[in-house]
Coordinates of C-alpha atoms and ligand atoms in Angstrom, one line a residue:
M1 CA -43.1 -40.6 32.6
R2 CA -44.8 -43.9 33.4
L3 CA -44.4 -43.7 37.2
E4 CA -45.1 -40.1 37.9
K5 CA -46.7 -39.6 41.4
V6 CA -46.0 -43.3 42.1
T7 CA -44.3 -44.3 45.4
A8 CA -42.4 -47.6 45.0
L9 CA -40.6 -49.9 47.4
V10 CA -37.7 -51.8 45.8
T11 CA -36.1 -54.6 47.9
G12 CA -32.6 -55.9 47.3
A13 CA -31.9 -52.4 45.9
N14 CA -28.1 -52.8 46.1
S15 CA -27.9 -55.8 43.7
G16 CA -27.5 -55.8 39.8
I17 CA -31.2 -56.2 39.0
G18 CA -32.3 -54.1 42.0
Q19 CA -30.0 -51.3 40.9
A20 CA -31.4 -51.4 37.3
V21 CA -35.0 -51.3 38.6
T22 CA -34.1 -48.4 40.8
S23 CA -32.5 -46.4 38.0
S24 CA -35.4 -47.1 35.6
F25 CA -38.1 -46.2 38.2
R26 CA -36.2 -43.0 39.0
R27 CA -36.1 -42.0 35.3
E28 CA -39.9 -42.7 35.1
G29 CA -40.6 -40.3 38.0
A30 CA -41.2 -42.6 41.0
R31 CA -40.6 -41.7 44.6
L32 CA -38.3 -44.4 46.0
L33 CA -38.2 -46.4 49.2
L34 CA -35.2 -48.7 49.0
T35 CA -34.1 -51.5 51.2
G36 CA -31.2 -53.9 51.5
R37 CA -29.1 -55.4 54.2
R38 CA -26.0 -53.2 53.8
D39 CA -25.8 -50.1 56.1
R40 CA -25.4 -47.7 53.2
L41 CA -26.6 -47.7 49.6
D42 CA -24.0 -45.8 47.5
T43 CA -26.4 -45.5 44.6
A44 CA -29.2 -43.8 46.6
E45 CA -30.1 -40.3 45.6
P46 CA -30.9 -37.6 48.2
D47 CA -34.6 -37.8 47.6
D48 CA -34.6 -41.6 48.1
L49 CA -35.4 -43.1 51.5
Y50 CA -33.0 -46.1 52.2
V51 CA -33.7 -48.4 55.1
A52 CA -31.3 -51.2 55.9
G53 CA -32.5 -54.5 57.5
D54 CA -33.3 -58.2 57.1
L55 CA -36.6 -59.0 55.4
N56 CA -36.6 -62.4 57.1
D57 CA -37.4 -60.5 60.4
E58 CA -41.0 -59.6 60.7
A59 CA -40.2 -56.8 63.2
F60 CA -38.0 -55.1 60.6
V61 CA -40.7 -55.5 57.9
R62 CA -43.3 -54.0 60.2
S63 CA -41.0 -51.1 61.0
L64 CA -40.2 -50.6 57.3
A65 CA -44.0 -50.4 56.6
A66 CA -44.4 -47.9 59.5
Q67 CA -41.6 -45.7 58.1
A68 CA -43.2 -45.9 54.6
A69 CA -46.6 -44.9 56.0
A70 CA -45.1 -42.0 58.0
T71 CA -43.0 -40.7 55.1
Y72 CA -45.3 -41.3 52.1
G73 CA -48.7 -42.2 53.4
T74 CA -49.4 -44.8 50.8
V75 CA -47.2 -47.1 48.6
D76 CA -48.4 -47.8 45.1
V77 CA -45.8 -50.3 43.8
V78 CA -43.7 -53.0 45.6
V79 CA -40.9 -54.8 43.8
L80 CA -39.8 -57.9 45.6
N81 CA -36.4 -58.3 44.1
H82 CA -34.4 -59.6 47.1
G83 CA -33.4 -63.2 47.0
L84 CA -30.7 -65.7 47.9
Q85 CA -29.2 -68.6 46.0
V86 CA -27.3 -71.4 47.8
S87 CA -26.2 -74.1 45.4
S88 CA -25.7 -77.7 46.7
P89 CA -26.6 -81.2 45.8
L90 CA -29.8 -82.1 47.7
M91 CA -28.3 -84.9 49.8
E92 CA -25.5 -82.6 51.0
M93 CA -27.6 -79.5 51.8
D94 CA -27.7 -78.4 55.4
Y95 CA -31.1 -77.9 56.9
Q96 CA -30.1 -74.3 57.9
D97 CA -29.1 -73.4 54.3
A98 CA -32.4 -74.9 53.1
E99 CA -34.3 -72.9 55.7
N100 CA -32.4 -69.7 54.7
V101 CA -33.2 -70.2 51.0
L102 CA -36.9 -70.7 51.7
R103 CA -37.0 -67.7 54.1
S104 CA -35.0 -65.3 51.9
N105 CA -36.9 -66.0 48.7
L106 CA -40.4 -67.0 49.8
L107 CA -41.4 -66.3 53.5
S108 CA -39.8 -62.8 53.4
A109 CA -41.8 -62.1 50.3
F110 CA -45.0 -63.1 52.2
L111 CA -44.0 -60.8 55.1
V112 CA -43.5 -57.8 52.8
M113 CA -46.8 -58.5 50.9
K114 CA -48.7 -58.9 54.2
H115 CA -47.4 -55.6 55.6
F116 CA -47.4 -53.5 52.4
A117 CA -50.8 -54.5 50.9
P118 CA -52.6 -52.4 53.6
L119 CA -50.5 -49.4 52.6
M120 CA -51.8 -49.5 49.0
P121 CA -54.3 -46.7 48.2
P122 CA -58.0 -47.3 47.6
A123 CA -57.4 -47.2 43.8
G124 CA -55.1 -50.2 44.1
G125 CA -51.5 -51.0 43.5
S126 CA -49.0 -53.5 42.0
F127 CA -46.7 -56.1 43.5
V128 CA -43.9 -57.3 41.1
C129 CA -42.0 -60.4 42.4
V130 CA -38.7 -61.2 40.9
G131 CA -38.7 -65.0 40.6
S132 CA -36.5 -67.1 38.4
R133 CA -36.7 -69.4 35.4
L134 CA -35.7 -72.0 38.0
G135 CA -39.1 -71.5 39.6
M136 CA -40.6 -73.2 36.5
V137 CA -38.0 -76.0 35.8
G138 CA -36.0 -78.3 38.0
M139 CA -32.2 -77.9 38.2
P140 CA -29.7 -80.2 39.8
G141 CA -27.8 -78.4 42.6
E142 CA -30.5 -75.7 42.8
V143 CA -33.5 -77.7 44.1
L144 CA -34.3 -75.6 47.2
Y145 CA -33.9 -72.4 45.3
S146 CA -36.2 -73.7 42.6
A147 CA -38.7 -74.8 45.2
A148 CA -38.6 -71.3 46.8
K149 CA -39.0 -69.5 43.5
G150 CA -41.8 -71.9 42.4
G151 CA -43.5 -71.2 45.8
L152 CA -43.1 -67.5 45.0
I153 CA -45.1 -68.0 41.8
M154 CA -48.0 -69.6 43.7
L155 CA -47.8 -67.0 46.4
A156 CA -48.2 -64.4 43.7
K157 CA -51.1 -66.2 41.9
G158 CA -53.0 -66.8 45.1
A159 CA -52.5 -63.2 46.3
A160 CA -53.6 -61.9 42.9
I161 CA -57.0 -63.6 43.3
E162 CA -57.4 -62.7 47.0
W163 CA -56.6 -59.0 46.4
A164 CA -58.2 -58.5 43.0
P165 CA -61.3 -57.0 44.7
R166 CA -59.0 -54.3 46.0
N167 CA -57.4 -53.8 42.5
I168 CA -54.1 -54.9 43.9
R169 CA -52.3 -56.7 41.1
V170 CA -49.6 -59.3 41.8
N171 CA -47.3 -60.6 39.0
V172 CA -43.9 -62.3 38.6
V173 CA -41.0 -61.5 36.4
A174 CA -38.9 -64.7 35.9
P175 CA -35.4 -63.9 34.7
G176 CA -33.0 -66.3 33.2
L177 CA -29.3 -66.0 33.7
T178 CA -28.6 -62.3 34.0
A179 CA -25.3 -60.5 33.7
T180 CA -25.1 -59.1 37.2
P181 CA -21.8 -58.5 39.0
I182 CA -22.3 -61.6 41.1
I183 CA -22.9 -63.8 38.0
E184 CA -20.0 -62.3 36.1
S185 CA -17.6 -62.8 39.0
S186 CA -18.8 -66.4 39.4
F187 CA -17.9 -67.0 35.7
Q188 CA -14.4 -65.5 36.4
R189 CA -13.8 -68.1 39.2
R190 CA -14.0 -70.9 36.6
A191 CA -10.8 -72.5 35.2
D192 CA -11.8 -71.3 31.7
P193 CA -14.3 -68.4 32.1
E194 CA -14.9 -67.9 28.4
A195 CA -15.5 -71.6 27.7
Y196 CA -17.9 -71.8 30.7
R197 CA -19.8 -68.7 29.4
R198 CA -20.1 -70.2 25.9
E199 CA -21.5 -73.4 27.5
R200 CA -24.1 -71.6 29.5
E201 CA -25.1 -69.4 26.6
S202 CA -25.5 -72.4 24.4
Q203 CA -28.3 -73.6 26.7
I204 CA -30.3 -70.5 26.0
P205 CA -32.3 -70.2 22.8
L206 CA -31.2 -66.5 22.3
R207 CA -27.6 -67.5 23.0
R208 CA -26.8 -64.8 25.5
L209 CA -27.4 -63.7 29.1
A210 CA -30.0 -61.1 29.9
S211 CA -28.8 -57.6 31.0
P212 CA -30.2 -56.3 34.3
E213 CA -31.8 -53.5 32.3
E214 CA -33.8 -56.0 30.2
V215 CA -35.2 -57.5 33.4
A216 CA -35.9 -54.0 34.8
D217 CA -37.9 -53.2 31.6
A218 CA -40.3 -56.2 32.3
V219 CA -40.6 -55.1 36.0
L220 CA -41.5 -51.5 34.9
F221 CA -44.1 -52.9 32.5
L222 CA -45.8 -54.9 35.3
A223 CA -45.5 -52.0 37.8
S224 CA -47.0 -49.4 35.5
S225 CA -50.6 -48.9 34.3
E226 CA -49.6 -50.3 30.9
S227 CA -50.3 -53.7 32.5
S228 CA -53.5 -52.6 34.3
Y229 CA -55.5 -55.8 33.3
I230 CA -52.6 -58.2 34.0
T231 CA -52.6 -60.0 37.4
G232 CA -51.4 -63.5 38.5
A233 CA -49.1 -63.7 35.5
V234 CA -45.6 -65.0 35.2
L235 CA -43.5 -63.1 32.6
P236 CA -40.3 -65.1 31.6
V237 CA -37.3 -62.9 30.7
D238 CA -35.1 -65.8 29.9
G239 CA -34.2 -65.7 26.2
G240 CA -36.5 -68.7 25.6
Y241 CA -35.0 -71.0 28.2
T242 CA -38.4 -72.1 29.6
A243 CA -40.1 -72.2 26.1
F244 CA -39.2 -75.8 25.5
Ligands
NAP301 N1 -28.7 -62.7 38.4 C1 -29.4 -63.7 37.9 O1 -28.9 -64.5 37.0 C2 -30.8 -64.1 38.3 C3 -31.5 -65.0 37.6 C4 -32.8 -65.3 38.0 C5 -33.4 -64.7 39.1 N2 -32.6 -63.8 39.8 C6 -33.3 -63.2 41.0 O2 -33.2 -61.8 40.8 C7 -33.1 -61.1 42.1 C8 -31.9 -60.2 42.1 O3 -30.8 -60.9 41.8 P1 -29.4 -60.2 41.5 O4 -28.5 -61.3 40.8 O5 -29.5 -58.9 40.9 O6 -28.8 -59.9 42.9 P2 -28.2 -60.6 44.1 O7 -26.8 -60.2 44.1 O8 -28.5 -62.0 44.2 O9 -28.8 -59.7 45.3 C9 -30.0 -60.0 45.9 C10 -30.3 -58.9 46.9 O10 -31.2 -59.4 47.8 C11 -30.8 -58.9 49.1 N3 -31.3 -59.9 50.1 C12 -31.1 -61.2 50.1 N4 -31.7 -61.7 51.2 C13 -32.2 -60.7 51.9 C14 -32.9 -60.5 53.1 N5 -33.2 -61.6 53.9 N6 -33.3 -59.3 53.5 C15 -33.0 -58.2 52.8 N7 -32.4 -58.3 51.6 C16 -32.0 -59.5 51.2 C17 -29.3 -58.8 49.1 O11 -28.9 -57.8 50.0 P3 -27.4 -57.8 50.6 O12 -26.5 -57.7 49.4 O13 -27.3 -56.7 51.4 O14 -27.2 -59.2 51.3 C18 -29.1 -58.3 47.6 O15 -29.2 -56.9 47.5 C19 -33.0 -62.2 43.1 O16 -34.3 -62.5 43.6 C20 -32.6 -63.4 42.3 O17 -33.0 -64.7 42.9 C21 -31.4 -63.5 39.4

């Protein structure tokens, strides 16, 4: 088991990718601290600690870190999977929506990193940020989301250098379009869901969406000691979308 005796925080644990990460970490023997905004997490197991709250709120992040310290002492792995996408042409985007996107994808990640790095043991630890292919390429209608995920990459790279002396590694998994329930239901809202799916798939070199489990596999690799000499890296899991 690759995460035996490892304590891991997974944010956005109630989502498609977050759930896949949680299942894979559980299989690999991790002790889990899970967080999301919903009051309850139906997929949590009795041994998991689930704490609900908004990661944009520093008081909540501080209390989450305090609960982690009280329950587990140290935290070895943090998966920053939470995120928020608001699609809008740039000239029509409200300031509040823009602020929400930047806070929910970038500033909240900074808050979690700031409050959880001190909980990592003297031997070190690993942060894995879930970014996006759109953090590396521009996309009409997704400009603020791209800016936030691009910022997340630079947050990770800078932190990787700053915390290397403490053996804290910081990396990014950058998924492409992934078949999560939210993406699948957005396809179903189209006039011709199958035609829309084919159009989206035709833009991806591997001609299909990722599964949440394929993204979780990359997260597991960067969380585990198999990647012990990798830090400040961005691992695209996008079927070749950003290879052009
Ligand atoms: N699915 C894709 O195609 C795709 C592609 C590229 C990147 N990604 C990235 O992958 C990650 C997971 O995406 P997903 O599609 O599996 O799930 P998702 O449905 O977008 O869920 C994101 C999760 O983040 C949580 N969250 C958002 N803002 C938060 C906040 N301020 N505080 C606490 N929790 C917050 C949500 O909690 P609530 O449900 O409680 O609000 C939810 O559990 C995201 O970072 C996303 O940007 C996804």
